[in-house]
Short mmCIF file of C-alpha atoms in Angstrom, two decimals:
data_model
loop_
_atom_site.label_atom_id
_atom_site.label_comp_id
_atom_site.label_asym_id
_atom_site.label_seq_id
_atom_site.Cartn_x
_atom_site.Cartn_y
_atom_site.Cartn_z
CA SER D 1 119.63 118.25 119.76
CA SER D 2 119.19 115.04 121.89
CA PHE D 3 120.86 112.34 122.24
CA HIS D 4 117.91 109.98 123.97
CA TRP D 5 115.68 107.63 121.33
CA LEU D 6 112.41 109.08 123.58
CA LEU D 7 113.43 112.80 123.20
CA ALA D 8 113.88 112.19 119.68
CA TRP D 9 110.59 110.67 119.16
CA ILE D 10 108.45 113.21 120.98
CA GLY D 11 110.20 115.76 119.08
CA LEU D 12 109.03 114.53 115.59
CA GLU D 13 105.83 113.87 117.25
CA LEU D 14 105.49 117.16 118.27
CA ASN D 15 106.84 118.43 114.45
CA THR D 16 104.05 116.11 112.88
CA LEU D 17 101.25 117.72 115.36
CA ALA D 18 102.61 121.26 114.71
CA ILE D 19 102.24 121.37 111.02
CA ILE D 20 98.75 119.55 110.43
CA PRO D 21 96.75 122.50 111.37
CA ILE D 22 98.72 124.45 109.04
CA ILE D 23 98.06 121.85 106.48
CA ALA D 24 94.37 121.61 107.52
CA LYS D 25 93.51 125.06 107.85
CA GLN D 26 92.09 125.79 104.34
CA HIS D 27 88.26 124.40 104.91
CA HIS D 28 88.43 122.52 101.53
CA PRO D 29 87.98 118.81 101.01
CA ARG D 30 91.53 118.67 99.25
CA ALA D 31 93.49 119.87 102.01
CA THR D 32 91.10 117.69 104.68
CA GLU D 33 92.58 115.03 102.36
CA ALA D 34 96.25 115.84 102.14
CA THR D 35 95.99 116.34 106.05
CA THR D 36 94.84 112.48 106.63
CA LYS D 37 97.12 111.29 104.36
CA TYR D 38 100.15 112.96 106.11
CA PHE D 39 99.02 112.33 108.97
CA LEU D 40 98.45 108.73 108.82
CA THR D 41 101.86 108.12 107.36
CA GLN D 42 103.65 110.49 109.88
CA ALA D 43 101.79 108.14 112.82
CA ALA D 44 102.91 104.88 111.13
CA ALA D 45 106.86 106.00 110.90
CA SER D 46 106.44 107.58 114.24
CA ALA D 47 105.46 104.42 115.65
CA MET D 48 108.49 102.30 113.79
CA ILE D 49 110.78 104.53 114.80
CA LEU D 50 109.18 103.86 118.80
CA PHE D 51 109.52 100.57 118.18
CA SER D 52 112.66 100.22 116.87
CA SER D 53 114.15 102.44 119.62
CA THR D 54 112.49 100.26 122.51
CA THR D 55 113.95 96.85 120.70
CA ASN D 56 117.25 98.58 120.29
CA ALA D 57 116.95 99.46 123.99
CA TRP D 58 115.79 95.76 125.00
CA PHE D 59 118.74 94.39 123.84
CA SER D 60 121.23 96.90 124.15
CA GLY D 61 119.99 97.86 127.56
CA THR D 62 120.53 101.83 126.03
CA TRP D 63 118.59 104.20 124.91
CA ASP D 64 121.53 106.97 123.58
CA ILE D 65 120.69 106.83 120.13
CA SER D 66 124.73 106.73 118.90
CA GLN D 67 124.37 103.17 120.52
CA LEU D 68 122.43 101.71 117.65
CA THR D 69 123.68 98.07 118.04
CA ASN D 70 120.48 95.72 117.22
CA PRO D 71 120.43 94.87 113.10
CA MET D 72 116.75 94.38 112.88
CA SER D 73 115.92 98.24 114.97
CA CYS D 74 118.55 99.58 112.20
CA THR D 75 116.92 98.06 109.58
CA MET D 76 113.39 99.24 110.83
CA LEU D 77 114.68 102.88 112.05
CA THR D 78 115.53 103.01 107.94
CA LEU D 79 112.51 102.24 106.80
CA ALA D 80 110.74 104.53 109.37
CA LEU D 81 112.36 107.79 108.22
CA SER D 82 112.25 106.99 104.73
CA MET D 83 108.88 107.07 104.94
CA LYS D 84 108.92 110.06 107.27
CA LEU D 85 110.67 111.85 104.50
CA GLY D 86 109.29 110.30 101.33
CA LEU D 87 111.79 107.96 99.62
CA ALA D 88 110.65 105.74 97.20
CA PRO D 89 109.29 103.31 97.65
CA LEU D 90 107.74 104.72 100.71
CA HIS D 91 106.87 107.88 98.86
CA PHE D 92 103.76 107.83 97.38
CA TRP D 93 101.83 110.50 100.04
CA LEU D 94 104.49 113.03 98.99
CA PRO D 95 103.00 113.99 96.02
CA GLU D 96 99.25 113.64 96.81
CA VAL D 97 100.48 115.85 100.48
CA LEU D 98 101.68 118.64 97.92
CA GLN D 99 98.97 119.31 95.13
CA GLY D 100 96.31 119.72 98.16
CA ILE D 101 97.43 122.77 100.00
CA PRO D 102 99.25 126.26 99.10
CA MET D 103 102.43 126.37 98.05
CA LYS D 104 103.54 128.05 101.39
CA THR D 105 102.49 125.24 103.27
CA ALA D 106 103.77 122.69 100.10
CA LEU D 107 107.89 124.80 100.80
CA ILE D 108 107.40 124.07 104.48
CA ILE D 109 106.50 120.59 104.14
CA ALA D 110 109.19 119.99 100.83
CA THR D 111 111.86 121.42 102.98
CA TRP D 112 111.53 122.39 106.87
CA GLN D 113 109.89 118.87 107.11
CA LYS D 114 112.87 116.77 105.87
CA LEU D 115 115.56 118.50 108.78
CA ALA D 116 114.48 116.04 111.27
CA PRO D 117 114.42 112.52 110.06
CA ILE D 118 117.67 113.27 107.98
CA THR D 119 119.10 114.86 111.50
CA LEU D 120 118.39 111.49 112.84
CA LEU D 121 119.93 109.63 109.79
CA TYR D 122 123.27 111.94 110.36
CA LEU D 123 123.39 110.89 113.85
CA THR D 124 122.92 107.01 113.30
CA HIS D 125 124.93 106.85 109.87
CA ASN D 126 127.22 104.71 111.72
CA SER D 127 125.57 101.77 112.84
CA ILE D 128 122.66 101.67 109.58
CA ASN D 129 123.45 99.11 107.04
CA PRO D 130 124.56 101.14 103.61
CA THR D 131 122.88 98.61 101.17
CA PRO D 132 118.89 99.53 101.89
CA LEU D 133 120.01 103.22 101.80
CA LEU D 134 121.95 103.15 98.83
CA MET D 135 119.34 100.85 96.56
CA MET D 136 116.61 103.34 98.25
CA GLY D 137 118.29 106.34 96.71
CA ILE D 138 118.46 104.55 93.27
CA LEU D 139 114.80 104.01 93.40
CA SER D 140 113.65 107.46 94.67
CA ALA D 141 116.49 109.10 92.11
CA LEU D 142 114.67 107.05 89.13
CA THR D 143 111.19 107.59 90.79
CA GLY D 144 111.61 111.18 91.05
CA GLY D 145 112.86 111.87 87.42
CA TRP D 146 109.70 108.78 85.95
CA GLY D 147 107.33 110.68 87.99
CA GLY D 148 107.66 113.89 87.24
CA LEU D 149 107.65 113.38 83.33
CA ASN D 150 103.74 112.98 82.86
CA GLN D 151 103.00 115.76 85.41
CA THR D 152 101.36 119.33 84.56
CA GLN D 153 101.11 120.32 88.55
CA THR D 154 103.80 121.85 89.31
CA ARG D 155 103.14 121.51 93.31
CA LYS D 156 103.71 117.96 91.92
CA ILE D 157 106.56 118.09 89.95
CA LEU D 158 108.25 120.03 92.91
CA ALA D 159 107.22 116.66 94.70
CA PHE D 160 108.97 114.42 92.27
CA SER D 161 111.81 116.45 91.96
CA SER D 162 112.10 116.62 95.77
CA ILE D 163 112.01 112.54 95.69
CA ALA D 164 114.74 112.56 93.65
CA HIS D 165 117.27 115.09 95.57
CA LEU D 166 116.03 113.02 98.59
CA GLY D 167 117.35 110.02 96.45
CA TRP D 168 120.97 111.62 96.28
CA MET D 169 120.80 112.20 99.62
CA ALA D 170 120.33 108.35 100.74
CA SER D 171 122.46 107.02 98.10
CA ILE D 172 125.22 109.22 100.19
CA ILE D 173 124.72 109.46 103.95
CA THR D 174 126.33 106.39 104.97
CA LEU D 175 129.72 106.66 103.23
CA ASN D 176 130.08 110.60 103.81
CA PRO D 177 127.69 112.62 105.48
CA ASN D 178 129.55 115.73 105.45
CA ILE D 179 128.37 115.62 101.61
CA MET D 180 124.43 114.45 102.62
CA LEU D 181 124.18 117.71 104.87
CA LEU D 182 125.78 119.95 101.60
CA ASN D 183 123.34 118.38 99.78
CA LEU D 184 120.79 119.16 101.79
CA THR D 185 121.67 122.88 102.09
CA ILE D 186 121.70 123.13 98.26
CA TYR D 187 118.58 121.40 98.04
CA ILE D 188 116.99 123.62 100.47
CA THR D 189 118.26 127.24 98.62
CA MET D 190 117.24 125.96 95.60
CA THR D 191 113.71 124.83 96.39
CA ALA D 192 112.75 127.31 98.46
CA PRO D 193 112.74 130.34 95.80
CA MET D 194 110.95 127.94 93.44
CA PHE D 195 107.70 127.61 95.92
CA LEU D 196 108.36 131.44 96.49
CA LEU D 197 108.54 132.24 92.92
CA LEU D 198 105.17 129.63 91.58
CA LYS D 199 103.28 131.70 94.55
CA PHE D 200 104.52 135.10 93.51
CA THR D 201 103.18 134.42 90.14
CA THR D 202 100.39 132.10 91.18
CA SER D 203 101.60 128.86 88.72
CA LYS D 204 99.72 126.47 90.10
CA THR D 205 99.66 124.51 87.01
CA ILE D 206 102.21 124.45 83.45
CA LYS D 207 99.88 126.08 81.60
CA ASP D 208 99.75 129.13 83.86
CA LEU D 209 103.57 129.38 83.46
CA THR D 210 103.14 130.59 79.79
CA THR D 211 102.06 133.72 81.05
CA THR D 212 104.41 134.69 83.90
CA TRP D 213 106.67 136.98 81.45
CA THR D 214 103.62 139.34 81.57
CA THR D 215 104.13 139.77 85.33
CA SER D 216 107.81 140.02 85.19
CA PRO D 217 110.58 139.13 82.71
CA GLN D 218 113.16 139.38 85.14
CA MET D 219 111.30 136.50 87.60
CA THR D 220 110.81 134.23 84.76
CA THR D 221 114.70 134.07 83.67
CA LEU D 222 115.33 133.60 87.38
CA MET D 223 113.02 130.81 87.19
CA MET D 224 114.75 129.29 84.05
CA LEU D 225 118.08 129.40 86.09
CA LEU D 226 116.54 128.23 88.96
CA LEU D 227 115.26 125.42 87.15
CA MET D 228 118.29 124.44 85.76
CA SER D 229 120.43 124.58 88.53
CA LEU D 230 117.91 122.33 90.04
CA GLY D 231 118.83 119.72 86.94
CA GLY D 232 122.15 120.29 88.34
CA LEU D 233 123.63 121.59 85.39
CA PRO D 234 127.54 122.69 85.80
CA PRO D 235 128.21 126.49 86.19
CA LEU D 236 125.65 126.22 88.49
CA SER D 237 125.02 125.56 91.99
CA GLY D 238 123.28 122.62 91.94
CA PHE D 239 125.88 120.47 90.03
CA MET D 240 128.06 120.55 93.10
CA PRO D 241 126.27 118.23 95.37
CA LYS D 242 125.56 115.93 92.21
CA TRP D 243 129.32 116.14 91.40
CA LEU D 244 130.94 115.70 94.94
CA ILE D 245 128.03 112.74 95.41
CA LEU D 246 129.28 110.54 92.02
CA GLN D 247 133.02 111.63 92.98
CA GLU D 248 132.72 109.38 96.60
CA LEU D 249 130.31 106.88 94.80
CA THR D 250 133.06 106.25 92.42
CA THR D 251 135.83 106.19 94.91
CA HIS D 252 133.84 103.46 97.23
CA ASN D 253 133.89 101.44 93.71
CA LEU D 254 130.60 101.55 93.50
CA THR D 255 130.91 102.96 89.77
CA MET D 256 127.34 101.08 88.96
CA THR D 257 125.45 103.00 91.16
CA ALA D 258 127.24 106.26 90.47
CA THR D 259 126.23 105.24 86.47
CA ILE D 260 122.49 104.73 87.50
CA MET D 261 122.17 108.02 89.44
CA ALA D 262 123.85 110.46 86.81
CA VAL D 263 121.26 108.89 84.20
CA SER D 264 118.50 109.53 86.69
CA ALA D 265 119.55 112.61 86.66
CA LEU D 266 118.89 112.96 82.91
CA LEU D 267 115.19 111.97 83.50
CA SER D 268 114.88 115.00 86.39
CA LEU D 269 116.43 117.43 83.96
CA PHE D 270 113.91 116.83 80.82
CA PHE D 271 110.78 118.03 82.95
CA TYR D 272 112.86 120.78 84.59
CA LEU D 273 113.69 121.88 80.44
CA ARG D 274 110.05 121.48 79.65
CA LEU D 275 109.15 124.05 82.61
CA SER D 276 111.94 126.31 81.14
CA TYR D 277 111.17 126.03 77.82
CA ILE D 278 107.16 126.52 78.86
CA SER D 279 108.04 129.99 81.08
CA ALA D 280 111.06 131.28 79.34
CA LEU D 281 111.31 130.45 75.60
CA THR D 282 107.65 130.34 74.93
CA MET D 283 105.72 133.92 74.16
CA HIS D 284 101.90 133.54 74.80
CA PRO D 285 99.73 134.90 71.92
CA THR D 286 98.98 138.35 73.68
CA THR D 287 95.44 140.31 73.23
CA THR D 288 96.41 143.40 74.10
CA LYS D 289 98.35 145.81 73.27
CA THR D 290 100.50 146.49 76.29
CA PRO D 291 103.40 143.38 76.62
CA ASN D 292 103.37 143.48 80.31
CA LYS D 293 100.03 143.12 82.52
CA TRP D 294 99.27 146.27 85.00
CA ARG D 295 100.29 145.80 88.55
CA PHE D 296 100.95 147.59 91.63
CA GLN D 297 103.90 146.91 94.10
CA PRO D 298 104.27 143.37 95.10
CA LYS D 299 102.26 142.63 98.37
CA SER D 300 104.98 140.02 99.30
CA SER D 301 108.40 140.51 99.60
CA THR D 302 110.52 139.67 96.80
CA THR D 303 114.23 139.81 99.12
CA PRO D 304 113.99 135.94 99.69
CA ILE D 305 113.31 134.55 96.21
CA THR D 306 115.99 137.33 95.02
CA THR D 307 118.73 135.92 97.54
CA LEU D 308 117.92 132.27 97.56
CA SER D 309 117.93 132.31 93.78
CA THR D 310 121.37 133.76 93.80
CA LEU D 311 122.91 131.49 95.93
CA SER D 312 121.46 128.88 94.07
CA ILE D 313 122.90 129.71 90.74
CA ILE D 314 126.83 131.28 91.71
CA LEU D 315 127.48 128.88 94.67
CA LEU D 316 129.67 126.54 93.04
CA PRO D 317 133.08 128.22 92.77
CA MET D 318 132.78 128.41 96.46
CA THR D 319 132.79 124.28 96.47
CA PRO D 320 136.54 124.09 97.83
CA LEU D 321 135.24 126.21 100.86
CA LEU D 322 132.17 124.56 101.34
CA TYR D 323 133.53 120.61 101.00
CA VAL D 324 136.12 120.99 104.19
#
């Protein structure tokens, strides 16, 4: 909500400092390592934002966010915000940080922590040079696809999925920022229930996913549909932003970019298919007579999972209503 660069920077700093104790809460070497990596990257990006806004104020005489006129400041700001978001080639911290923390904290970093940098990109989209963002968008979509192929840890897979989705957002933000906001909303709607489902079934690796159907077959079915939606398959909500972005890119005669983005979506789809195949389509050999685990009423509420999962599946027919 700020229009002054200094206030925006203070907001970003508060955001970073507030999540650091949440990451470091578990007294474990992995958590400490994740905290250090997160703090160093975010602090470096914040310093760069302050430097770019100061440079801009020096040349233009104003601290107004919408008055970003100096080209060097624009480039520095783009790099700093993409570092905060985890866009390739500045993405290396994201999978490592997510791997060292619990699912709930990983959910916050993959969804809520993206809002502030993306808001700043949205506010400055008129003055930002589209070429670096398009290049980063293509690179992120490809990196997210390639990186996720070889992973066995579910959190790292979701981190690479996040990088790929952010690549799609970065490629469209200078052309049509409203589609980017729609993409962000749908990305959060799909990623949140995915993390909550993995927390509910305590699935930290792909191997753990093989026995999720014994906990709850309904959850496994939801997980399969969610993964297909994340991959962007047509009747599901995840197809909507990809469709609109490809349409917008071709309208602006960026056919090659659109083609590369579409091909990169296939890479991501491969590991989503792998996860859904393992969780829903293969049966783990059961040694017990009962098909389901003995279980009590779940301690955590399942309402957010079911609500968000339903939204991640059925929103495609509402495209004209959402994208005005």
